[in-house]
Amino acid sequence: MLAASLAVKVGKMNCEIVGKVPDTGLYLDRMGLYKLTKTKSPFSYNMKEPAGRFVPISIIKTAQQQSDFVTDMIPLLHLSEQNSRIIKYIVSELIRNVLEHAKSGSGAIVAAQYYKKTNRISIGICDNGIGVWRSMNESWHPITDADALRLALTPGITGTTRKEGGTSENAGAGLFFIKSIAKITRNYFVIYSGNAEYTLLRHRKRIKGFPRLYADPERDPHNQTNSAPNFQGTLVAVDISLDETPEFQTLLNVIGKVYDDAIRERKRAKYKEPKFI
Amino acid sequence: MINLIKMHSKIGDFAENKEIAKKLRVESIMPSLSMGDEVILDFDKVDGATQSFIHSLVSEPIRQLGDKTFNNLYFKNTNEDIKKIVTIVYRYMQESLGRDTDTNSDIQ
């Protein structure tokens, strides 16, 4: 996804794939990476239909294209009704995030892959926009890229305002919801922007019941760095295990409660304290 | 007066296009509620919605019009997923605005 994003950024005629590409590079061709460069694909093969296996790299620049993509991608992945709801939800919110916050002329670059053996779907979405730090800095002034990611993942915090409840257009819920869906379904969630990367680690299967959700992403089991190679833009990747997926309403129940509690606690933290002398 | 808005004809099976949500809010929902009219959002044949879509649809009416919205805005033919998302948005908006959240949203 990063390579695709960079190719889109510099333009097809300014981008080529150099050196010997191993046979596994065929996958990159099938996903559409070569089409974004001036390099002719060295692979020749019988192209099978992507249906049931993957959604090739797509570029989405408008809300209408987003709607069309979401409508078209679900049949490609052959999902059950229950799973399709969750995938539609995640893809819609991730693309919307890019269109609203990234300020990228090249739009959202998105792809998905179904893995039959593990019965999971990996979704990647990337942009060449202003990055999370600049987006959050409009209202919150984070010091580092890692601080900006933490804010972006915190429920009720949006880069567009410091007001509780957000604006008429943004509530600061999108990434928290998606990270929470990944956590409850015991999957990975990764966000990478600027020099920072945050990876939610998979919740161990032997622990029964729903994994506990936290408003503060620092409390989730995760890996984090603030010294990754600088990426001007944002990448989000999420895995969804189709076997582990509970009813969507059940997911929403759990996520909604944590979201409420987070807002309540943040409001209480602003209350004036009596002065005891 | 009752303003009945058939959502499926506006947004299709899955409610995620916030440009449409904003248009509905600005051109139809807010003006009707402001005049004291009832608004019914009919989600018949809509099988899902994002939190962002519902937020864009109702957060401003809740913030600007308060009880006029709580009393006169109705959600019809919502499935359990959509009911849940509407309820989440109602609750966090009331939390944010400092309202008593013991009262439930008006979901038919």
mmCIF file of C-alpha atoms in Angstrom:
data_model
loop_
_atom_site.group_PDB
_atom_site.id
_atom_site.type_symbol
_atom_site.label_atom_id
_atom_site.label_comp_id
_atom_site.label_asym_id
_atom_site.label_seq_id
_atom_site.Cartn_x
_atom_site.Cartn_y
_atom_site.Cartn_z
ATOM 1 C CA MET A 1 0.000 0.000 0.000
ATOM 2 C CA LEU A 2 2.883 2.358 0.766
ATOM 3 C CA ALA A 3 4.440 1.662 -2.634
ATOM 4 C CA ALA A 4 1.109 2.272 -4.337
ATOM 5 C CA SER A 5 0.649 5.470 -2.396
ATOM 6 C CA LEU A 6 4.084 6.780 -3.352
ATOM 7 C CA ALA A 7 3.531 5.799 -6.994
ATOM 8 C CA VAL A 8 0.280 7.747 -7.043
ATOM 9 C CA LYS A 9 2.009 10.694 -5.428
ATOM 10 C CA VAL A 10 4.797 11.051 -7.997
ATOM 11 C CA GLY A 11 2.723 9.999 -11.000
ATOM 12 C CA LYS A 12 2.929 7.004 -13.295
ATOM 13 C CA MET A 13 5.597 8.440 -15.605
ATOM 14 C CA ASN A 14 7.900 9.255 -12.699
ATOM 15 C CA CYS A 15 7.741 5.838 -11.128
ATOM 16 C CA GLU A 16 9.258 2.517 -12.081
ATOM 17 C CA ILE A 17 9.940 -0.842 -10.489
ATOM 18 C CA VAL A 18 13.666 -1.539 -10.861
ATOM 19 C CA GLY A 19 15.807 -4.632 -10.370
ATOM 20 C CA LYS A 20 14.861 -8.261 -10.496
ATOM 21 C CA VAL A 21 11.472 -8.953 -8.983
ATOM 22 C CA PRO A 22 10.964 -12.469 -7.580
ATOM 23 C CA ASP A 23 8.098 -14.622 -8.789
ATOM 24 C CA THR A 24 6.048 -13.558 -5.802
ATOM 25 C CA GLY A 25 5.979 -10.132 -7.466
ATOM 26 C CA LEU A 26 3.172 -11.541 -9.575
ATOM 27 C CA TYR A 27 0.931 -10.770 -6.634
ATOM 28 C CA LEU A 28 1.875 -7.090 -6.879
ATOM 29 C CA ASP A 29 0.998 -7.144 -10.549
ATOM 30 C CA ARG A 30 -2.354 -8.796 -9.919
ATOM 31 C CA MET A 31 -3.170 -6.274 -7.218
ATOM 32 C CA GLY A 32 -2.505 -3.491 -9.733
ATOM 33 C CA LEU A 33 0.820 -2.038 -8.585
ATOM 34 C CA TYR A 34 2.463 -2.217 -12.015
ATOM 35 C CA LYS A 35 -0.390 -0.236 -13.512
ATOM 36 C CA LEU A 36 0.587 2.672 -11.282
ATOM 37 C CA THR A 37 4.122 2.759 -12.720
ATOM 38 C CA LYS A 38 5.688 3.046 -16.160
ATOM 39 C CA THR A 39 7.264 -0.411 -15.734
ATOM 40 C CA LYS A 40 5.787 -3.126 -17.889
ATOM 41 C CA SER A 41 4.864 -6.204 -15.923
ATOM 42 C CA PRO A 42 7.381 -9.036 -16.442
ATOM 43 C CA PHE A 43 4.738 -11.604 -15.530
ATOM 44 C CA SER A 44 2.516 -13.485 -17.901
ATOM 45 C CA TYR A 45 -0.274 -15.608 -16.509
ATOM 46 C CA ASN A 46 -3.903 -16.493 -16.913
ATOM 47 C CA MET A 47 -5.737 -13.819 -15.063
ATOM 48 C CA LYS A 48 -8.442 -15.294 -12.862
ATOM 49 C CA GLU A 49 -11.383 -13.308 -11.623
ATOM 50 C CA PRO A 50 -10.648 -11.583 -8.310
ATOM 51 C CA ALA A 51 -14.079 -12.595 -7.001
ATOM 52 C CA GLY A 52 -13.895 -14.266 -3.620
ATOM 53 C CA ARG A 53 -10.201 -13.499 -3.167
ATOM 54 C CA PHE A 54 -9.208 -9.852 -3.292
ATOM 55 C CA VAL A 55 -10.049 -6.285 -4.181
ATOM 56 C CA PRO A 56 -7.237 -4.783 -6.290
ATOM 57 C CA ILE A 57 -5.733 -1.371 -5.543
ATOM 58 C CA SER A 58 -8.382 1.278 -6.085
ATOM 59 C CA ILE A 59 -8.202 5.051 -5.883
ATOM 60 C CA ILE A 60 -11.156 6.914 -4.410
ATOM 61 C CA LYS A 61 -11.467 10.675 -4.522
ATOM 62 C CA THR A 62 -15.119 11.490 -3.877
ATOM 63 C CA ALA A 63 -17.955 10.466 -1.588
ATOM 64 C CA GLN A 64 -19.820 9.044 -4.581
ATOM 65 C CA GLN A 65 -16.808 6.924 -5.569
ATOM 66 C CA GLN A 66 -16.684 5.766 -1.946
ATOM 67 C CA SER A 67 -20.307 4.658 -2.083
ATOM 68 C CA ASP A 68 -19.746 2.880 -5.396
ATOM 69 C CA PHE A 69 -16.591 1.147 -4.111
ATOM 70 C CA VAL A 70 -18.297 -0.099 -0.952
ATOM 71 C CA THR A 71 -21.221 -1.406 -2.991
ATOM 72 C CA ASP A 72 -18.963 -3.134 -5.511
ATOM 73 C CA MET A 73 -16.381 -4.642 -3.162
ATOM 74 C CA ILE A 74 -18.708 -6.742 -1.012
ATOM 75 C CA PRO A 75 -19.764 -9.152 -3.769
ATOM 76 C CA LEU A 76 -16.072 -9.492 -4.692
ATOM 77 C CA LEU A 77 -15.275 -10.863 -1.259
ATOM 78 C CA HIS A 78 -18.210 -13.315 -1.089
ATOM 79 C CA LEU A 79 -19.060 -12.352 2.467
ATOM 80 C CA SER A 80 -21.941 -13.455 4.639
ATOM 81 C CA GLU A 81 -24.485 -10.773 5.477
ATOM 82 C CA GLN A 82 -23.134 -10.465 9.006
ATOM 83 C CA ASN A 83 -19.512 -10.114 7.915
ATOM 84 C CA SER A 84 -20.365 -7.816 5.041
ATOM 85 C CA ARG A 85 -21.898 -5.333 7.493
ATOM 86 C CA ILE A 86 -18.678 -5.108 9.440
ATOM 87 C CA ILE A 87 -16.439 -4.881 6.394
ATOM 88 C CA LYS A 88 -18.664 -2.228 4.804
ATOM 89 C CA TYR A 89 -18.594 -0.280 8.039
ATOM 90 C CA ILE A 90 -14.800 -0.389 8.346
ATOM 91 C CA VAL A 91 -14.057 0.427 4.722
ATOM 92 C CA SER A 92 -16.595 3.268 4.656
ATOM 93 C CA GLU A 93 -15.209 4.902 7.784
ATOM 94 C CA LEU A 94 -11.585 4.550 6.690
ATOM 95 C CA ILE A 95 -12.188 6.037 3.255
ATOM 96 C CA ARG A 96 -14.276 8.811 4.748
ATOM 97 C CA ASN A 97 -11.436 9.656 7.132
ATOM 98 C CA VAL A 98 -9.107 10.140 4.195
ATOM 99 C CA LEU A 99 -11.550 12.207 2.153
ATOM 100 C CA GLU A 100 -12.349 14.476 5.109
ATOM 101 C CA HIS A 101 -9.062 14.861 6.912
ATOM 102 C CA ALA A 102 -6.124 13.957 4.673
ATOM 103 C CA LYS A 103 -6.406 16.914 2.268
ATOM 104 C CA SER A 104 -4.843 14.717 -0.363
ATOM 105 C CA GLY A 105 -5.350 15.483 -4.027
ATOM 106 C CA SER A 106 -4.703 11.858 -4.862
ATOM 107 C CA GLY A 107 -7.518 10.527 -2.691
ATOM 108 C CA ALA A 108 -7.655 7.266 -0.787
ATOM 109 C CA ILE A 109 -5.746 4.230 -2.044
ATOM 110 C CA VAL A 110 -7.446 1.065 -0.865
ATOM 111 C CA ALA A 111 -7.098 -2.693 -1.337
ATOM 112 C CA ALA A 112 -8.304 -5.846 0.398
ATOM 113 C CA GLN A 113 -7.265 -9.479 0.463
ATOM 114 C CA TYR A 114 -9.129 -12.566 1.641
ATOM 115 C CA TYR A 115 -7.020 -15.376 3.174
ATOM 116 C CA LYS A 116 -8.882 -18.642 2.870
ATOM 117 C CA LYS A 117 -6.634 -20.650 5.216
ATOM 118 C CA THR A 118 -7.186 -18.333 8.160
ATOM 119 C CA ASN A 119 -10.576 -17.100 6.936
ATOM 120 C CA ARG A 120 -9.691 -13.476 7.423
ATOM 121 C CA ILE A 121 -9.746 -10.284 5.413
ATOM 122 C CA SER A 122 -6.927 -7.757 5.424
ATOM 123 C CA ILE A 123 -7.868 -4.225 4.472
ATOM 124 C CA GLY A 124 -5.317 -1.518 3.725
ATOM 125 C CA ILE A 125 -5.931 2.153 3.084
ATOM 126 C CA CYS A 126 -3.336 4.798 2.457
ATOM 127 C CA ASP A 127 -3.096 8.452 1.460
ATOM 128 C CA ASN A 128 -0.505 11.080 0.613
ATOM 129 C CA GLY A 129 -2.183 13.772 2.634
ATOM 130 C CA ILE A 130 -1.148 16.006 5.498
ATOM 131 C CA GLY A 131 -0.703 13.147 7.979
ATOM 132 C CA VAL A 132 -2.239 12.668 11.401
ATOM 133 C CA TRP A 133 0.005 15.164 13.196
ATOM 134 C CA ARG A 134 -1.019 18.108 11.010
ATOM 135 C CA SER A 135 -4.650 17.035 11.103
ATOM 136 C CA MET A 136 -4.712 16.816 14.911
ATOM 137 C CA ASN A 137 -2.604 19.963 15.254
ATOM 138 C CA GLU A 138 -5.498 22.077 14.000
ATOM 139 C CA SER A 139 -7.029 21.788 17.474
ATOM 140 C CA TRP A 140 -4.821 19.715 19.798
ATOM 141 C CA HIS A 141 -1.161 20.568 19.195
ATOM 142 C CA PRO A 142 0.475 17.186 19.776
ATOM 143 C CA ILE A 143 4.246 17.282 20.161
ATOM 144 C CA THR A 144 5.194 14.144 18.272
ATOM 145 C CA ASP A 145 3.653 11.989 15.579
ATOM 146 C CA ALA A 146 3.121 9.301 18.222
ATOM 147 C CA ASP A 147 1.190 11.800 20.374
ATOM 148 C CA ALA A 148 -0.959 12.607 17.348
ATOM 149 C CA LEU A 149 -1.747 8.926 16.761
ATOM 150 C CA ARG A 150 -2.712 8.503 20.413
ATOM 151 C CA LEU A 151 -5.124 11.452 20.127
ATOM 152 C CA ALA A 152 -6.568 10.145 16.857
ATOM 153 C CA LEU A 153 -7.313 6.788 18.484
ATOM 154 C CA THR A 154 -8.910 8.308 21.591
ATOM 155 C CA PRO A 155 -12.733 8.331 21.533
ATOM 156 C CA GLY A 156 -14.317 11.759 21.257
ATOM 157 C CA ILE A 157 -11.220 13.553 20.029
ATOM 158 C CA THR A 158 -11.247 14.992 16.523
ATOM 159 C CA GLY A 159 -8.761 17.288 14.839
ATOM 160 C CA THR A 160 -11.559 19.625 13.804
ATOM 161 C CA THR A 161 -12.460 20.952 17.270
ATOM 162 C CA ARG A 162 -11.732 20.702 21.004
ATOM 163 C CA LYS A 163 -15.458 20.861 21.709
ATOM 164 C CA GLU A 164 -16.973 17.774 23.368
ATOM 165 C CA GLY A 165 -19.354 16.084 20.958
ATOM 166 C CA GLY A 166 -17.295 17.295 18.024
ATOM 167 C CA THR A 167 -18.713 19.339 15.189
ATOM 168 C CA SER A 168 -21.772 18.756 13.048
ATOM 169 C CA GLU A 169 -19.568 16.575 10.836
ATOM 170 C CA ASN A 170 -17.051 14.915 13.157
ATOM 171 C CA ALA A 171 -17.219 13.219 16.529
ATOM 172 C CA GLY A 172 -13.772 11.664 16.789
ATOM 173 C CA ALA A 173 -15.150 8.155 16.825
ATOM 174 C CA GLY A 174 -14.088 6.577 13.544
ATOM 175 C CA LEU A 175 -10.642 5.173 14.338
ATOM 176 C CA PHE A 176 -11.609 4.222 17.887
ATOM 177 C CA PHE A 177 -14.528 2.169 16.563
ATOM 178 C CA ILE A 178 -12.338 0.401 14.011
ATOM 179 C CA LYS A 179 -9.529 -0.304 16.463
ATOM 180 C CA SER A 180 -12.142 -1.638 18.880
ATOM 181 C CA ILE A 181 -13.671 -3.923 16.260
ATOM 182 C CA ALA A 182 -10.176 -5.282 15.553
ATOM 183 C CA LYS A 183 -9.534 -5.802 19.256
ATOM 184 C CA ILE A 184 -12.826 -7.551 19.972
ATOM 185 C CA THR A 185 -12.389 -9.810 16.966
ATOM 186 C CA ARG A 186 -8.797 -10.481 18.143
ATOM 187 C CA ASN A 187 -7.047 -9.022 15.154
ATOM 188 C CA TYR A 188 -4.300 -6.634 14.194
ATOM 189 C CA PHE A 189 -4.794 -2.943 13.648
ATOM 190 C CA VAL A 190 -1.969 -0.721 12.422
ATOM 191 C CA ILE A 191 -1.748 3.013 11.861
ATOM 192 C CA TYR A 192 1.350 4.689 10.454
ATOM 193 C CA SER A 193 1.855 8.395 9.846
ATOM 194 C CA GLY A 194 4.912 10.662 9.880
ATOM 195 C CA ASN A 195 7.537 8.950 12.010
ATOM 196 C CA ALA A 196 5.057 7.076 14.171
ATOM 197 C CA GLU A 197 3.551 3.638 13.943
ATOM 198 C CA TYR A 198 1.060 2.078 16.356
ATOM 199 C CA THR A 199 0.233 -1.627 16.119
ATOM 200 C CA LEU A 200 -2.537 -3.129 18.220
ATOM 201 C CA LEU A 201 -1.422 -6.634 19.108
ATOM 202 C CA ARG A 202 -3.757 -9.581 18.783
ATOM 203 C CA HIS A 203 -5.666 -10.470 21.888
ATOM 204 C CA ARG A 204 -4.798 -14.024 22.907
ATOM 205 C CA LYS A 205 -7.446 -16.570 22.036
ATOM 206 C CA ARG A 206 -7.150 -18.502 25.270
ATOM 207 C CA ILE A 207 -8.593 -15.553 27.182
ATOM 208 C CA LYS A 208 -12.354 -16.094 27.178
ATOM 209 C CA GLY A 209 -14.959 -13.408 26.654
ATOM 210 C CA PHE A 210 -14.587 -10.070 24.920
ATOM 211 C CA PRO A 211 -11.231 -8.373 25.276
ATOM 212 C CA ARG A 212 -11.587 -5.310 27.458
ATOM 213 C CA LEU A 213 -11.672 -2.013 25.583
ATOM 214 C CA TYR A 214 -9.852 1.084 26.775
ATOM 215 C CA ALA A 215 -10.352 4.691 25.790
ATOM 216 C CA ASP A 216 -6.616 5.257 26.088
ATOM 217 C CA PRO A 217 -4.817 3.360 23.293
ATOM 218 C CA GLU A 218 -1.702 3.229 25.479
ATOM 219 C CA ARG A 219 -3.505 0.709 27.710
ATOM 220 C CA ASP A 220 -4.105 -1.725 24.881
ATOM 221 C CA PRO A 221 -1.386 -4.296 24.207
ATOM 222 C CA HIS A 222 0.538 -2.652 21.399
ATOM 223 C CA ASN A 223 3.839 -1.900 19.753
ATOM 224 C CA GLN A 224 4.693 1.683 19.045
ATOM 225 C CA THR A 225 7.554 3.657 17.591
ATOM 226 C CA ASN A 226 8.180 7.296 16.904
ATOM 227 C CA SER A 227 11.270 6.686 14.803
ATOM 228 C CA ALA A 228 9.899 4.915 11.736
ATOM 229 C CA PRO A 229 10.992 6.170 8.300
ATOM 230 C CA ASN A 230 9.061 9.356 7.660
ATOM 231 C CA PHE A 231 5.873 8.831 5.689
ATOM 232 C CA GLN A 232 4.053 11.957 4.571
ATOM 233 C CA GLY A 233 0.532 10.646 4.712
ATOM 234 C CA THR A 234 -1.339 7.993 6.639
ATOM 235 C CA LEU A 235 -1.621 4.245 6.347
ATOM 236 C CA VAL A 236 -4.197 2.156 8.191
ATOM 237 C CA ALA A 237 -4.337 -1.623 7.973
ATOM 238 C CA VAL A 238 -6.792 -3.881 9.736
ATOM 239 C CA ASP A 239 -7.431 -7.615 9.780
ATOM 240 C CA ILE A 240 -10.858 -9.086 10.401
ATOM 241 C CA SER A 241 -11.224 -12.789 11.196
ATOM 242 C CA LEU A 242 -14.512 -13.886 9.755
ATOM 243 C CA ASP A 243 -14.783 -16.802 12.208
ATOM 244 C CA GLU A 244 -14.387 -14.592 15.269
ATOM 245 C CA THR A 245 -16.934 -11.997 14.363
ATOM 246 C CA PRO A 246 -19.769 -11.558 16.849
ATOM 247 C CA GLU A 247 -23.065 -9.905 15.990
ATOM 248 C CA PHE A 248 -22.423 -6.334 14.917
ATOM 249 C CA GLN A 249 -24.913 -5.017 17.491
ATOM 250 C CA THR A 250 -22.976 -6.784 20.195
ATOM 251 C CA LEU A 251 -19.809 -5.065 19.017
ATOM 252 C CA LEU A 252 -21.581 -1.732 19.002
ATOM 253 C CA ASN A 253 -22.951 -2.277 22.504
ATOM 254 C CA VAL A 254 -19.499 -2.779 23.929
ATOM 255 C CA ILE A 255 -17.849 -0.005 21.935
ATOM 256 C CA GLY A 256 -20.650 2.476 22.641
ATOM 257 C CA LYS A 257 -20.357 2.008 26.383
ATOM 258 C CA VAL A 258 -16.613 2.649 26.411
ATOM 259 C CA TYR A 259 -17.148 5.695 24.211
ATOM 260 C CA ASP A 260 -19.754 7.109 26.622
ATOM 261 C CA ASP A 261 -17.563 6.478 29.639
ATOM 262 C CA ALA A 262 -14.593 8.167 27.976
ATOM 263 C CA ILE A 263 -16.552 11.339 27.287
ATOM 264 C CA ARG A 264 -17.974 11.354 30.816
ATOM 265 C CA GLU A 265 -14.565 10.923 32.391
ATOM 266 C CA ARG A 266 -13.023 13.631 30.239
ATOM 267 C CA LYS A 267 -15.810 16.035 31.190
ATOM 268 C CA ARG A 268 -15.374 15.230 34.856
ATOM 269 C CA ALA A 269 -11.665 15.863 34.585
ATOM 270 C CA LYS A 270 -12.500 19.450 33.629
ATOM 271 C CA TYR A 271 -14.747 20.068 36.648
ATOM 272 C CA LYS A 272 -13.535 22.690 39.084
ATOM 273 C CA GLU A 273 -12.399 21.269 42.383
ATOM 274 C CA PRO A 274 -13.265 22.875 45.728
ATOM 275 C CA LYS A 275 -10.408 24.712 47.347
ATOM 276 C CA PHE A 276 -9.684 23.229 50.759
ATOM 277 C CA ILE A 277 -7.284 25.198 52.864
ATOM 278 C CA MET B 1 -46.902 18.765 9.805
ATOM 279 C CA ILE B 2 -44.970 15.562 9.342
ATOM 280 C CA ASN B 3 -41.885 15.411 7.139
ATOM 281 C CA LEU B 4 -41.405 11.773 6.107
ATOM 282 C CA ILE B 5 -37.986 11.083 4.593
ATOM 283 C CA LYS B 6 -37.564 7.740 2.836
ATOM 284 C CA MET B 7 -33.892 7.077 3.439
ATOM 285 C CA HIS B 8 -33.414 4.218 0.986
ATOM 286 C CA SER B 9 -34.259 6.398 -1.983
ATOM 287 C CA LYS B 10 -31.626 8.889 -0.807
ATOM 288 C CA ILE B 11 -28.786 6.662 0.328
ATOM 289 C CA GLY B 12 -29.401 3.110 -0.872
ATOM 290 C CA ASP B 13 -28.768 -0.044 1.175
ATOM 291 C CA PHE B 14 -25.948 1.268 3.320
ATOM 292 C CA ALA B 15 -25.960 4.732 4.878
ATOM 293 C CA GLU B 16 -22.394 6.022 4.714
ATOM 294 C CA ASN B 17 -22.366 9.020 2.376
ATOM 295 C CA LYS B 18 -22.022 12.032 4.643
ATOM 296 C CA GLU B 19 -22.550 14.519 1.845
ATOM 297 C CA ILE B 20 -26.078 13.159 1.552
ATOM 298 C CA ALA B 21 -26.479 13.190 5.334
ATOM 299 C CA LYS B 22 -25.473 16.845 5.443
ATOM 300 C CA LYS B 23 -27.825 17.731 2.594
ATOM 301 C CA LEU B 24 -30.732 16.026 4.354
ATOM 302 C CA ARG B 25 -29.877 17.730 7.623
ATOM 303 C CA VAL B 26 -29.493 21.224 6.191
ATOM 304 C CA GLU B 27 -32.292 21.167 3.638
ATOM 305 C CA SER B 28 -34.924 19.062 5.341
ATOM 306 C CA ILE B 29 -34.384 17.959 8.940
ATOM 307 C CA MET B 30 -33.280 21.217 10.544
ATOM 308 C CA PRO B 31 -35.865 23.437 8.816
ATOM 309 C CA SER B 32 -38.718 21.082 9.738
ATOM 310 C CA LEU B 33 -37.660 20.631 13.347
ATOM 311 C CA SER B 34 -37.048 24.371 13.721
ATOM 312 C CA MET B 35 -40.661 25.037 12.755
ATOM 313 C CA GLY B 36 -41.872 22.495 15.309
ATOM 314 C CA ASP B 37 -42.775 19.917 12.671
ATOM 315 C CA GLU B 38 -42.239 16.207 13.151
ATOM 316 C CA VAL B 39 -39.614 14.454 11.088
ATOM 317 C CA ILE B 40 -39.682 10.718 10.406
ATOM 318 C CA LEU B 41 -36.556 9.110 8.999
ATOM 319 C CA ASP B 42 -37.746 5.882 7.419
ATOM 320 C CA PHE B 43 -34.908 3.360 7.117
ATOM 321 C CA ASP B 44 -36.990 0.717 5.357
ATOM 322 C CA LYS B 45 -34.665 -1.467 3.178
ATOM 323 C CA VAL B 46 -31.544 0.217 4.606
ATOM 324 C CA ASP B 47 -29.440 -2.534 6.152
ATOM 325 C CA GLY B 48 -26.683 -0.559 7.818
ATOM 326 C CA ALA B 49 -25.256 2.845 8.669
ATOM 327 C CA THR B 50 -21.980 4.267 9.887
ATOM 328 C CA GLN B 51 -21.682 6.266 13.067
ATOM 329 C CA SER B 52 -20.318 9.141 10.951
ATOM 330 C CA PHE B 53 -23.429 9.184 8.801
ATOM 331 C CA ILE B 54 -25.810 9.219 11.764
ATOM 332 C CA HIS B 55 -23.664 11.817 13.541
ATOM 333 C CA SER B 56 -23.803 14.051 10.489
ATOM 334 C CA LEU B 57 -27.559 13.572 10.317
ATOM 335 C CA VAL B 58 -28.552 14.269 13.925
ATOM 336 C CA SER B 59 -25.765 15.821 16.018
ATOM 337 C CA GLU B 60 -26.454 19.366 14.895
ATOM 338 C CA PRO B 61 -30.228 19.105 15.440
ATOM 339 C CA ILE B 62 -29.527 17.784 18.942
ATOM 340 C CA ARG B 63 -26.990 20.503 19.681
ATOM 341 C CA GLN B 64 -28.985 23.380 18.179
ATOM 342 C CA LEU B 65 -32.568 22.400 18.856
ATOM 343 C CA GLY B 66 -32.373 20.079 21.872
ATOM 344 C CA ASP B 67 -35.856 19.029 22.980
ATOM 345 C CA LYS B 68 -37.417 19.917 19.649
ATOM 346 C CA THR B 69 -35.221 17.193 18.204
ATOM 347 C CA PHE B 70 -35.775 14.690 21.010
ATOM 348 C CA ASN B 71 -39.528 15.184 20.866
ATOM 349 C CA ASN B 72 -40.119 15.440 17.149
ATOM 350 C CA LEU B 73 -37.499 13.350 15.377
ATOM 351 C CA TYR B 74 -38.467 9.714 14.810
ATOM 352 C CA PHE B 75 -36.601 6.759 13.328
ATOM 353 C CA LYS B 76 -38.789 4.230 11.561
ATOM 354 C CA ASN B 77 -38.062 0.721 10.266
ATOM 355 C CA THR B 78 -34.551 0.703 11.685
ATOM 356 C CA ASN B 79 -32.877 -2.676 12.065
ATOM 357 C CA GLU B 80 -31.021 -3.519 15.272
ATOM 358 C CA ASP B 81 -27.641 -2.292 13.977
ATOM 359 C CA ILE B 82 -28.988 1.089 12.970
ATOM 360 C CA LYS B 83 -30.954 1.412 16.218
ATOM 361 C CA LYS B 84 -27.770 0.768 18.123
ATOM 362 C CA ILE B 85 -25.767 3.357 16.189
ATOM 363 C CA VAL B 86 -28.483 6.011 16.544
ATOM 364 C CA THR B 87 -28.629 5.296 20.263
ATOM 365 C CA ILE B 88 -24.840 5.640 20.579
ATOM 366 C CA VAL B 89 -24.916 9.018 18.841
ATOM 367 C CA TYR B 90 -27.867 10.222 20.971
ATOM 368 C CA ARG B 91 -26.094 9.174 24.147
ATOM 369 C CA TYR B 92 -22.691 10.666 23.459
ATOM 370 C CA MET B 93 -24.231 13.908 22.236
ATOM 371 C CA GLN B 94 -26.201 14.191 25.470
ATOM 372 C CA GLU B 95 -23.123 13.292 27.497
ATOM 373 C CA SER B 96 -21.207 15.976 25.640
ATOM 374 C CA LEU B 97 -23.903 18.565 26.148
ATOM 375 C CA GLY B 98 -24.367 17.648 29.802
ATOM 376 C CA ARG B 99 -27.917 16.339 29.549
ATOM 377 C CA ASP B 100 -29.438 13.729 31.794
ATOM 378 C CA THR B 101 -28.917 10.539 29.798
ATOM 379 C CA ASP B 102 -31.423 8.432 31.729
ATOM 380 C CA THR B 103 -34.012 9.186 29.069
ATOM 381 C CA ASN B 104 -33.751 7.048 25.951
ATOM 382 C CA SER B 105 -33.838 8.299 22.413
ATOM 383 C CA ASP B 106 -37.123 8.200 20.575
ATOM 384 C CA ILE B 107 -36.653 5.182 18.384
ATOM 385 C CA GLN B 108 -39.731 3.558 16.977
#
